[in-house]
Every structure is written in structure tokens, then in C-alpha cells.
Coordinates of C-alpha atoms in Angstrom, one line a residue:
M28 CA 38.1 -57.3 66.2
K29 CA 40.8 -56.1 63.8
G30 CA 43.5 -58.6 63.6
K31 CA 44.6 -60.9 66.4
S32 CA 45.9 -59.5 69.7
P33 CA 46.3 -60.8 73.2
E34 CA 43.1 -59.2 74.5
N35 CA 41.2 -61.0 71.8
A36 CA 42.6 -64.4 72.9
P37 CA 40.5 -66.7 75.1
S38 CA 41.4 -66.7 78.7
Q39 CA 44.0 -69.3 79.6
G40 CA 42.3 -69.7 83.0
E41 CA 39.1 -70.8 81.4
T42 CA 39.3 -74.5 80.5
I43 CA 36.8 -75.9 78.1
A44 CA 35.7 -79.5 77.5
A45 CA 33.6 -81.4 74.9
I46 CA 33.1 -84.7 73.3
A47 CA 35.2 -84.6 70.1
T48 CA 33.8 -87.6 68.3
A49 CA 30.4 -88.6 67.1
I50 CA 28.4 -90.6 69.6
A51 CA 25.6 -93.1 68.9
P52 CA 24.2 -96.0 70.9
Q53 CA 26.0 -99.3 70.3
Q54 CA 28.2 -97.7 67.7
G55 CA 31.8 -96.4 67.6
S56 CA 34.7 -98.2 69.2
V57 CA 36.3 -95.1 70.6
G58 CA 35.0 -91.8 72.0
I59 CA 37.2 -88.8 72.8
V60 CA 36.6 -86.2 75.4
R61 CA 38.8 -83.1 74.8
L62 CA 39.9 -80.4 77.3
S63 CA 41.8 -77.2 76.5
G64 CA 43.0 -74.5 78.9
A65 CA 45.2 -73.9 81.9
E66 CA 43.5 -76.4 84.1
A67 CA 43.3 -79.3 81.6
V68 CA 46.3 -81.2 83.0
A69 CA 45.2 -80.6 86.6
I70 CA 41.8 -82.0 85.9
A71 CA 43.3 -85.0 84.2
H72 CA 45.4 -85.7 87.3
K73 CA 42.2 -85.7 89.4
L74 CA 40.3 -88.0 87.1
F75 CA 42.9 -90.4 85.6
H76 CA 44.8 -93.1 87.4
A77 CA 47.8 -94.4 85.4
P78 CA 49.3 -97.5 87.0
G79 CA 53.0 -98.0 87.4
K80 CA 55.5 -95.2 86.6
Q81 CA 54.1 -93.9 83.3
P82 CA 55.6 -90.4 82.7
W83 CA 53.1 -87.5 82.4
E84 CA 54.9 -85.9 79.5
S85 CA 53.7 -84.0 76.4
H86 CA 52.7 -86.0 73.4
R87 CA 52.7 -89.3 75.3
I88 CA 49.8 -91.7 75.7
L89 CA 49.1 -93.1 79.1
Y90 CA 47.0 -96.2 79.9
G91 CA 44.7 -96.3 82.9
H92 CA 41.3 -95.7 84.3
V93 CA 39.0 -92.7 84.7
R94 CA 37.8 -92.5 88.2
D95 CA 35.1 -90.5 90.0
P96 CA 37.2 -88.5 92.5
R97 CA 34.3 -88.5 95.0
T98 CA 33.9 -92.3 95.2
Q99 CA 37.2 -93.5 93.5
Q100 CA 35.0 -95.9 91.5
P101 CA 36.3 -96.5 87.9
V102 CA 34.1 -95.0 85.2
D103 CA 36.0 -96.3 82.1
E104 CA 39.2 -98.0 81.1
A105 CA 40.9 -95.4 78.8
L106 CA 43.9 -93.8 77.2
L107 CA 45.1 -90.3 78.1
L108 CA 46.9 -88.1 75.6
L109 CA 48.7 -85.0 76.8
M110 CA 49.6 -82.1 74.4
L111 CA 51.2 -79.2 76.3
A112 CA 51.2 -75.7 75.0
P113 CA 52.2 -74.5 72.5
R114 CA 52.4 -77.8 70.7
S115 CA 48.7 -78.4 70.5
Y116 CA 45.7 -77.7 68.3
T117 CA 44.7 -74.6 70.4
R118 CA 48.3 -73.7 71.5
E119 CA 47.0 -74.2 75.0
D120 CA 47.4 -77.3 77.2
V121 CA 45.2 -80.0 75.7
V122 CA 44.2 -83.3 77.2
E123 CA 42.2 -86.0 75.5
F124 CA 40.5 -89.0 77.2
H125 CA 40.2 -91.8 74.6
C126 CA 37.3 -93.8 76.1
H127 CA 35.1 -96.6 74.9
G128 CA 32.6 -95.4 72.3
G129 CA 28.8 -95.4 72.5
L130 CA 26.8 -93.2 74.7
M131 CA 27.5 -93.7 78.4
A132 CA 31.3 -93.8 78.8
V133 CA 32.1 -90.5 77.0
Q134 CA 29.1 -88.8 78.6
Q135 CA 30.2 -89.8 82.1
V136 CA 33.8 -88.7 81.5
L137 CA 32.6 -85.4 80.2
Q138 CA 30.4 -84.8 83.2
L139 CA 33.4 -85.6 85.5
C140 CA 35.5 -83.0 83.6
L141 CA 32.7 -80.4 84.0
S142 CA 32.4 -81.2 87.7
Q143 CA 36.1 -80.4 88.2
G144 CA 35.7 -76.9 86.8
A145 CA 35.8 -77.2 83.1
R146 CA 33.2 -75.4 81.0
L147 CA 31.3 -77.0 78.1
A148 CA 32.8 -75.7 74.9
E149 CA 30.7 -73.7 72.5
P150 CA 30.4 -74.9 68.9
G151 CA 33.8 -74.5 67.2
E152 CA 35.5 -73.0 70.3
F153 CA 38.6 -75.2 70.1
T154 CA 39.2 -74.0 66.5
L155 CA 38.3 -70.5 67.5
R156 CA 41.1 -70.6 70.1
A157 CA 43.5 -72.0 67.5
F158 CA 42.7 -69.0 65.3
L159 CA 42.9 -66.4 68.1
N160 CA 46.2 -67.9 69.3
G161 CA 47.7 -67.7 65.9
R162 CA 47.9 -71.3 65.0
L163 CA 45.4 -71.1 62.1
D164 CA 44.2 -68.3 60.0
L165 CA 40.5 -68.0 59.1
T166 CA 40.7 -69.8 55.8
Q167 CA 42.4 -72.7 57.5
A168 CA 39.8 -72.7 60.3
E169 CA 37.0 -72.9 57.7
G170 CA 38.9 -75.6 56.0
V171 CA 38.6 -77.6 59.2
A172 CA 34.8 -77.3 59.2
D173 CA 34.7 -78.2 55.4
L174 CA 36.8 -81.3 56.0
V175 CA 34.6 -82.5 58.8
A176 CA 31.5 -82.0 56.6
A177 CA 33.0 -83.3 53.4
Q178 CA 30.7 -85.8 51.7
S179 CA 33.0 -86.9 48.8
G180 CA 36.7 -87.4 48.1
L181 CA 36.9 -84.3 46.0
A182 CA 35.2 -82.2 48.7
A183 CA 37.7 -83.5 51.3
K184 CA 40.6 -82.8 48.9
T185 CA 39.7 -79.1 48.4
A186 CA 38.9 -78.7 52.2
L187 CA 42.3 -80.1 53.1
A188 CA 43.9 -77.7 50.6
G189 CA 42.2 -74.8 52.5
L190 CA 43.4 -76.3 55.8
Q191 CA 47.0 -76.4 54.5
G192 CA 46.8 -72.7 53.7
K193 CA 46.7 -72.9 49.9
L194 CA 44.0 -70.3 49.8
T195 CA 45.7 -68.1 52.3
Q196 CA 48.8 -67.6 50.2
P197 CA 47.2 -65.9 47.2
I198 CA 44.8 -63.8 49.3
R199 CA 47.7 -62.4 51.4
Q200 CA 49.7 -61.7 48.3
L201 CA 46.8 -59.7 46.8
R202 CA 46.4 -57.8 50.0
S203 CA 50.1 -57.1 50.2
T204 CA 50.0 -55.7 46.6
C205 CA 47.1 -53.4 47.6
L206 CA 48.9 -52.3 50.7
N207 CA 52.0 -51.4 48.7
V208 CA 49.9 -49.4 46.2
L209 CA 48.2 -47.6 49.2
A210 CA 51.6 -46.8 50.7
E211 CA 52.8 -45.3 47.5
V212 CA 49.7 -43.2 47.1
E213 CA 49.7 -42.0 50.7
A214 CA 53.4 -41.1 50.5
R215 CA 52.6 -38.8 47.6
I216 CA 49.8 -37.2 49.6
D217 CA 52.0 -36.6 52.7
F218 CA 55.4 -35.9 50.9
E219 CA 54.3 -34.5 47.6
D220 CA 57.3 -32.1 47.3
D221 CA 59.9 -34.7 48.3
L222 CA 59.0 -37.6 46.0
P223 CA 58.8 -38.1 42.3
P224 CA 55.3 -38.3 40.7
L225 CA 53.4 -41.5 41.2
D226 CA 53.9 -44.0 38.4
E227 CA 50.3 -44.2 37.3
K228 CA 51.0 -46.8 34.6
T229 CA 52.6 -49.2 37.2
V230 CA 49.6 -48.7 39.6
R231 CA 47.2 -49.5 36.8
S232 CA 49.2 -52.7 35.9
Q233 CA 49.3 -53.8 39.6
L234 CA 45.5 -53.3 40.0
A235 CA 44.8 -55.2 36.8
A236 CA 46.9 -58.1 38.0
V237 CA 45.1 -58.2 41.3
L238 CA 41.7 -58.1 39.6
T239 CA 42.7 -61.0 37.3
E240 CA 43.7 -63.1 40.3
I241 CA 40.5 -62.2 42.1
E242 CA 38.5 -63.4 39.1
R243 CA 40.5 -66.7 39.1
L244 CA 39.6 -67.3 42.7
L245 CA 36.0 -66.3 42.3
A246 CA 35.7 -68.9 39.4
T247 CA 36.1 -71.6 42.0
A248 CA 33.1 -70.4 44.1
E249 CA 30.4 -72.3 42.1
S250 CA 32.3 -75.5 42.2
G251 CA 33.0 -75.1 45.9
E252 CA 29.3 -74.6 46.7
L253 CA 28.4 -77.7 44.7
L254 CA 31.0 -79.8 46.6
R255 CA 29.8 -78.5 50.0
T256 CA 26.1 -78.6 49.6
G257 CA 25.7 -81.3 46.9
L258 CA 22.8 -81.7 44.6
K259 CA 19.2 -82.7 45.2
V260 CA 17.9 -84.9 42.3
A261 CA 14.2 -86.0 42.1
I262 CA 13.0 -89.0 40.1
V263 CA 9.6 -88.0 38.8
G264 CA 7.1 -89.8 36.6
R265 CA 3.8 -91.7 36.2
P266 CA 3.2 -94.8 38.3
N267 CA 5.0 -98.0 37.2
V268 CA 7.5 -96.3 34.8
G269 CA 10.4 -97.8 36.8
K270 CA 11.4 -94.9 39.1
S271 CA 12.1 -97.2 42.1
S272 CA 14.0 -99.6 39.9
L273 CA 16.1 -96.7 38.6
L274 CA 16.8 -95.7 42.2
N275 CA 17.8 -99.3 43.2
A276 CA 20.0 -99.7 40.1
W277 CA 21.7 -96.3 40.6
S278 CA 22.3 -96.8 44.3
R279 CA 23.2 -100.5 43.8
C280 CA 20.9 -101.7 46.6
D281 CA 17.2 -102.3 47.2
R282 CA 16.3 -98.9 48.6
A283 CA 12.8 -98.9 47.2
I284 CA 10.1 -101.7 46.9
V285 CA 9.6 -102.7 43.3
T286 CA 6.4 -104.4 42.1
D287 CA 4.3 -104.5 39.0
L288 CA 1.5 -102.7 40.8
P289 CA 1.1 -99.0 40.1
G290 CA 1.3 -96.7 43.2
T291 CA 3.6 -99.0 45.2
T292 CA 5.8 -96.1 46.4
R293 CA 3.7 -94.0 48.8
D294 CA 6.3 -91.7 50.2
V295 CA 9.6 -90.1 49.1
V296 CA 12.5 -92.6 49.3
E297 CA 16.0 -91.2 49.7
S298 CA 19.5 -92.4 48.8
Q299 CA 22.9 -90.6 49.1
L300 CA 25.3 -91.0 46.2
V301 CA 28.5 -89.5 45.0
V302 CA 28.8 -88.8 41.2
G303 CA 31.9 -87.2 39.8
G304 CA 32.9 -86.0 43.2
I305 CA 29.5 -84.4 43.8
P306 CA 27.4 -85.5 46.7
I307 CA 23.9 -86.2 45.4
Q308 CA 20.7 -86.8 47.3
V309 CA 18.5 -88.9 45.1
L310 CA 14.7 -88.8 45.9
D311 CA 12.4 -91.4 44.5
T312 CA 8.9 -90.0 44.5
A313 CA 5.5 -91.5 44.4
G314 CA 4.0 -91.9 40.9
I315 CA 2.0 -88.9 40.1
R316 CA -1.6 -89.6 39.0
E317 CA -5.2 -89.0 40.0
A318 CA -5.7 -91.1 43.1
S319 CA -8.6 -91.8 45.5
D320 CA -6.5 -93.5 48.2
P321 CA -5.8 -90.8 50.9
V322 CA -2.4 -92.2 51.7
E323 CA -1.4 -92.2 48.0
Q324 CA -2.7 -88.7 47.6
M325 CA -0.4 -87.5 50.4
G326 CA 2.5 -89.3 48.7
I327 CA 1.7 -87.6 45.4
A328 CA 1.5 -84.2 47.1
R329 CA 4.9 -84.7 48.6
S330 CA 6.2 -85.8 45.2
R331 CA 5.1 -82.5 43.7
Q332 CA 6.8 -80.5 46.5
V333 CA 10.1 -82.4 46.1
A334 CA 10.0 -81.9 42.3
Q335 CA 9.6 -78.2 42.7
S336 CA 12.4 -77.9 45.3
A337 CA 14.9 -80.2 43.5
D338 CA 18.0 -78.9 41.7
L339 CA 17.5 -81.4 39.0
V340 CA 14.5 -83.5 37.9
L341 CA 14.7 -86.9 36.1
L342 CA 11.4 -87.1 34.3
T343 CA 11.0 -90.8 33.7
I344 CA 8.8 -92.3 31.0
D345 CA 8.0 -95.8 29.9
A346 CA 9.7 -96.6 26.5
A347 CA 6.9 -99.0 25.6
A348 CA 4.1 -96.5 26.4
G349 CA 5.8 -93.6 24.7
W350 CA 5.0 -90.0 25.4
T351 CA 1.6 -89.8 27.0
E352 CA -0.8 -87.0 27.9
A353 CA 0.1 -87.6 31.6
D354 CA 3.8 -87.2 30.8
Q355 CA 3.0 -83.9 29.0
Q356 CA 1.2 -82.7 32.2
L357 CA 4.2 -83.7 34.3
Y358 CA 6.6 -82.0 32.0
E359 CA 4.6 -78.7 32.2
S360 CA 4.8 -78.8 36.0
V361 CA 8.6 -79.3 36.1
Q362 CA 9.8 -77.6 33.0
E363 CA 11.2 -74.6 34.9
T364 CA 13.7 -76.8 36.7
C365 CA 16.9 -78.3 35.3
L366 CA 15.5 -81.4 33.6
I367 CA 16.7 -84.7 32.1
L368 CA 14.3 -87.0 30.3
V369 CA 14.9 -90.7 31.2
V370 CA 13.4 -93.2 28.8
N371 CA 13.3 -96.3 30.9
K372 CA 12.5 -100.0 30.1
V373 CA 14.2 -99.8 26.7
D374 CA 14.9 -103.5 27.0
L375 CA 11.2 -104.2 26.5
V376 CA 10.9 -102.6 23.1
A377 CA 12.7 -103.2 19.8
A378 CA 16.3 -102.3 19.6
D379 CA 15.8 -99.1 17.6
A380 CA 12.3 -98.2 18.9
A381 CA 13.5 -96.2 21.9
S382 CA 15.8 -94.1 19.7
Q383 CA 13.0 -93.4 17.3
L384 CA 10.6 -92.4 20.0
L385 CA 9.2 -89.0 19.1
L386 CA 9.6 -86.6 22.0
P387 CA 8.0 -83.2 21.8
Y388 CA 10.8 -81.3 23.5
N389 CA 14.5 -80.9 22.9
V390 CA 15.8 -81.8 26.4
P391 CA 18.7 -84.0 27.4
T392 CA 17.6 -87.6 27.1
V393 CA 19.0 -90.9 28.5
H394 CA 17.9 -94.4 27.7
T395 CA 17.9 -96.9 30.5
A396 CA 16.9 -100.4 31.4
A397 CA 17.0 -100.0 35.2
A398 CA 16.0 -103.6 35.9
N399 CA 19.1 -104.7 34.0
Q400 CA 21.4 -102.0 35.4
Q401 CA 21.7 -100.5 31.9
G402 CA 22.3 -96.8 31.1
I403 CA 23.4 -95.7 34.6
D404 CA 26.8 -94.5 33.5
A405 CA 25.2 -92.4 30.7
L406 CA 22.7 -91.0 33.2
E407 CA 25.5 -89.9 35.6
Q408 CA 27.4 -88.2 32.7
A409 CA 24.2 -86.5 31.6
I410 CA 23.7 -85.2 35.2
L411 CA 27.2 -83.8 35.4
S412 CA 26.9 -82.2 32.0
A413 CA 23.5 -80.6 32.9
I414 CA 24.9 -78.8 35.9
H415 CA 28.3 -78.2 34.2
A416 CA 29.9 -80.3 37.0
D417 CA 31.7 -82.4 34.4
R418 CA 34.3 -79.6 34.4
L419 CA 35.2 -80.5 38.0
T420 CA 36.7 -83.8 36.9
T421 CA 39.1 -82.0 34.6
A422 CA 39.6 -78.7 36.4
N423 CA 42.2 -80.2 38.8
L424 CA 40.9 -77.8 41.6
E425 CA 43.5 -77.0 44.2
F426 CA 41.0 -75.3 46.4
T427 CA 37.6 -73.5 46.3
V428 CA 36.3 -70.4 48.0
N429 CA 33.1 -70.6 50.1
Q430 CA 30.2 -68.2 50.1
R431 CA 31.6 -65.9 52.7
Q432 CA 35.0 -65.7 51.0
G433 CA 33.4 -65.2 47.6
A434 CA 31.4 -62.3 49.0
A435 CA 34.5 -60.7 50.3
L436 CA 36.4 -61.2 47.1
T437 CA 33.4 -59.6 45.2
A438 CA 33.6 -56.6 47.5
A439 CA 37.3 -56.3 46.9
R440 CA 36.8 -56.5 43.2
N441 CA 34.1 -53.8 43.2
A442 CA 36.3 -51.5 45.3
L443 CA 39.3 -52.0 42.9
H444 CA 37.1 -51.3 39.9
Q445 CA 36.1 -48.1 41.6
V446 CA 39.8 -47.2 42.1
Q447 CA 40.3 -47.8 38.4
Q448 CA 37.4 -45.5 37.7
T449 CA 38.8 -42.9 40.0
I450 CA 42.1 -43.0 38.2
E451 CA 40.4 -42.8 34.9
N452 CA 38.5 -39.7 36.0
Q453 CA 41.7 -38.0 37.2
L454 CA 40.4 -37.5 40.7
P455 CA 42.8 -36.5 43.5
L456 CA 44.9 -39.1 45.2
D457 CA 42.8 -38.8 48.4
F458 CA 39.9 -40.4 46.5
W459 CA 42.1 -43.4 45.5
T460 CA 42.8 -44.3 49.1
I461 CA 39.1 -44.7 50.1
D462 CA 38.4 -47.7 47.8
L463 CA 41.9 -49.1 48.2
R464 CA 41.3 -49.3 52.0
S465 CA 37.9 -51.0 51.3
A466 CA 39.6 -53.6 49.1
I467 CA 42.3 -54.2 51.7
A468 CA 39.7 -54.7 54.5
A469 CA 37.7 -57.1 52.3
L470 CA 40.7 -59.2 51.6
G471 CA 41.8 -59.1 55.2
S472 CA 38.4 -60.4 56.3
I473 CA 39.0 -63.6 54.4
T474 CA 42.1 -64.6 56.3
G475 CA 41.1 -62.9 59.5
D476 CA 43.7 -60.2 59.4
E477 CA 40.8 -57.8 59.6
I478 CA 37.7 -59.3 61.3
T479 CA 34.9 -58.3 63.6
E480 CA 33.8 -60.2 66.7
S481 CA 30.3 -60.6 65.2
M482 CA 31.8 -62.1 62.0
L483 CA 33.7 -64.6 64.1
D484 CA 30.6 -65.5 66.1
E485 CA 28.8 -66.1 62.8
I486 CA 31.5 -68.3 61.3
F487 CA 32.3 -70.5 64.3
S488 CA 28.6 -71.0 65.3
R489 CA 28.4 -73.3 62.3
F490 CA 31.0 -75.6 63.7
C491 CA 30.2 -78.7 65.6
I492 CA 30.8 -78.8 69.4
G493 CA 34.2 -80.4 70.1
K494 CA 35.9 -79.0 67.1

């Protein structure tokens, strides 16, 4: 699929339906069933009874009941929202039933829509139709998915910027510059005798400017990945060094049971936090020691697995006990990961004893008294510094590129470097066009100006159903 054309667009005769809100038993006050397509309004007329003389007009909300057309029995008291083409999310006729939340009401309404000829939507199919019908470009469509999945305010902000087209603008400008260069080169190939020689200095300058902008965009990729996927942090240490107290103090709730008995934590306890705009999954692990209890052994085995797979390990020690042989063994098992040493229970030692504690390794160190909520701010700052995420708070990111977009930008950069090398080697103009076209295609794949059907399938398969 190269660009968007009518034959690429979904059939207007095929109406799709899906639940557009999260559903859970006994939760959610409102559930929405969405339809899009030529038969959406007709299906709504069959299912929805609006008392009185309420006008069925676009962008109006009607009150009434959803009824089973076979029995005329009401299924739910609901609101109906009509959005007629092209003033809708998909640029098709769109109807939404705003039902009571929970499980049954929305499921029954969806089944009635399907019984009247609608088809259950594929993941992301509403947004795919919005893209194919020209309402969104591909960066905006991906911004929709990122906004839905955002786990922090900063992630939501950058996703919204993508949805608003702030990434589209620079990408299309870069592609336009490359197209202009290609046109100049091809004109000299086709009409060499009728045009003045190509201004090689200007071409070099234009390519250099494009490459500088590509590097600027690529510089946001690491931050974007961090905002989207978050960070997995494992609290590791010997039994009874205060790991569970640290988790509870950090999450500001009693997520883990805390006692004076070693080995209280038998399994991995999880908490979701946001630090400096970064979603963080904190995992409190069982104290690692030699144990005879089979249940504790299983917990310790899981702790070791979590520590090895974590992005960052908080190796926690007891300030009063100091650095022990068991701490040394733990350090050796996790030293290949990003590591912060947490000296806990500093409130139980003399004021200067913790700072004078001799540690055998030069690793970032934070002093805490988790039971008294002390040192948490310092711990968070140390984490942000360790992963260089502290720059996010000062970078004032407008948008970020995702993994797919970053790969395409890298391909464009490599192609343009090859063009520069071709110019440097004084090769014929025909050789210039090969890599220029590759760069243009890579940039076009970001916005969807040049895209294959398989790429679309891959992108939209990651969307939720109903979006």
C-alpha cells in the first residue's frame, strides 16, 4: 500500500461494532458500544427507541431505551450519540450507545448490533479507518494508541503531541526537502543540456540540514521508549534489611507485610509508581539466603529471576549490620545490572555511622530510614540519575519517536549518509537518486505517505478493540 487511495479505504457497506470502553464486573458507570459504517444509523433505528420528538440529527444526544427488535423488550436505558460522515472519528457514519457500565449491559447491546448485520471490529480498526479515510496520518494514529496506554502525565503529554501532528510536521518537511533535491537531480539527468549544472554546494547544505534534524528527532527515541514501557525496579537484599518497609514507604501504602521475623516475604510483591514522569514497576523480593523451607526456597528462586531481569536493582543492606559476606555474594550476582546501594535503617545507628560505613564498591548510594519515611526523595533522584531520566524533567519534550519511527529515521539517515558518500566520490547523478529514494521512502513510512499493507497490519494489531 503506497499512500492512501480509495481502493485502500474500508468498504462503506461494511459496518463494524465494538465496545469502546473498559469493562469489568461491578465497575464503571458508563459503557460505550461504537458502530462505524454505512449501516450504523439504520442499526441504531432498529435498536433504539427515543420517546417524544427527539430529532435524529448529527452530533445530537438522544435519550431512550435499547430494545431487542425480536421481543421489543428493553435491554438498557441509554443515550445515543449520532456523528454523521464526514464529521466523525472515522469519517464514516458513527453511532455510539452510551449504556450502563459493568459487564452485561454493554455485552447485550453489542450482541444486538452484531445480530443486525454489524461485524465485530478488529483491534484498532476504527483508527485504521480514520487513517485510510485521511482523517489521521500514521503518527497521529500511533499517538492515539500511546495516549490510551500512557501510564504517566508526561507520557500522556508527548502522546497527545503526536496525536496533534507535532511529529508529522517536521517529518513531512524533511521528506519535502529530499523530494526537492531528487527533483533537481533527476531534472539534470533528463534535461542535462537545457539546465545549468547542479549546485552541488546547495545540495550538500540541504542534506546536512536534513541529517541534523533527523538526529534531533532520534535523540527523543530513548526517552520515548522509557515513557512508554516504564522501568522495572527490583528491591533485593538479605532477609530483614527492610525491603518491604522500603516498598511501603515508597508506595505510601502497606503493600507488603512487615515483621521482625526474617523470611516474611515469600513471593514477589509489586507496586506501580510514577517517578519524574517515568512509570516504574517496583518489585519487593523475598530475602535471599540459604533456606530449608520449600515455600521460602521458591520465593528466593523467584527473587533471583526478578533481579536478573530488572532494569535497575536496589541492593538494600542494614546500616547496623554493615557490609556482610551475604551482601557481597548478592552484589556479585547483580553487579552486571544497573545498581543502586540502599543503606537502610540509618535511624538505628549513630548520626555519622552510616556515612562512615566502609563499602567495598563505588556505586551510587542512598541512605534511608524506610520505617520513618526518610530518604525516599533522595532514592527517587538517584534512580532518575542512574538511568539518565533526570534529563526528562528539564528537556521540555514536545514529542518522542517510537521504536518503529526511530527505525525508519535511522534508515533515512543511513541512506542520506550514502548520498553524501556518493557525492564525495563524484559518482554519476543516477547513483544519487538510488539512496535519495530510499530516504524518501523511509520518511514516508513514518507518516503513512508510503506504507505497505503488512506494515499497517503490524501497527494496528497492537491497538485495543474498540479504538
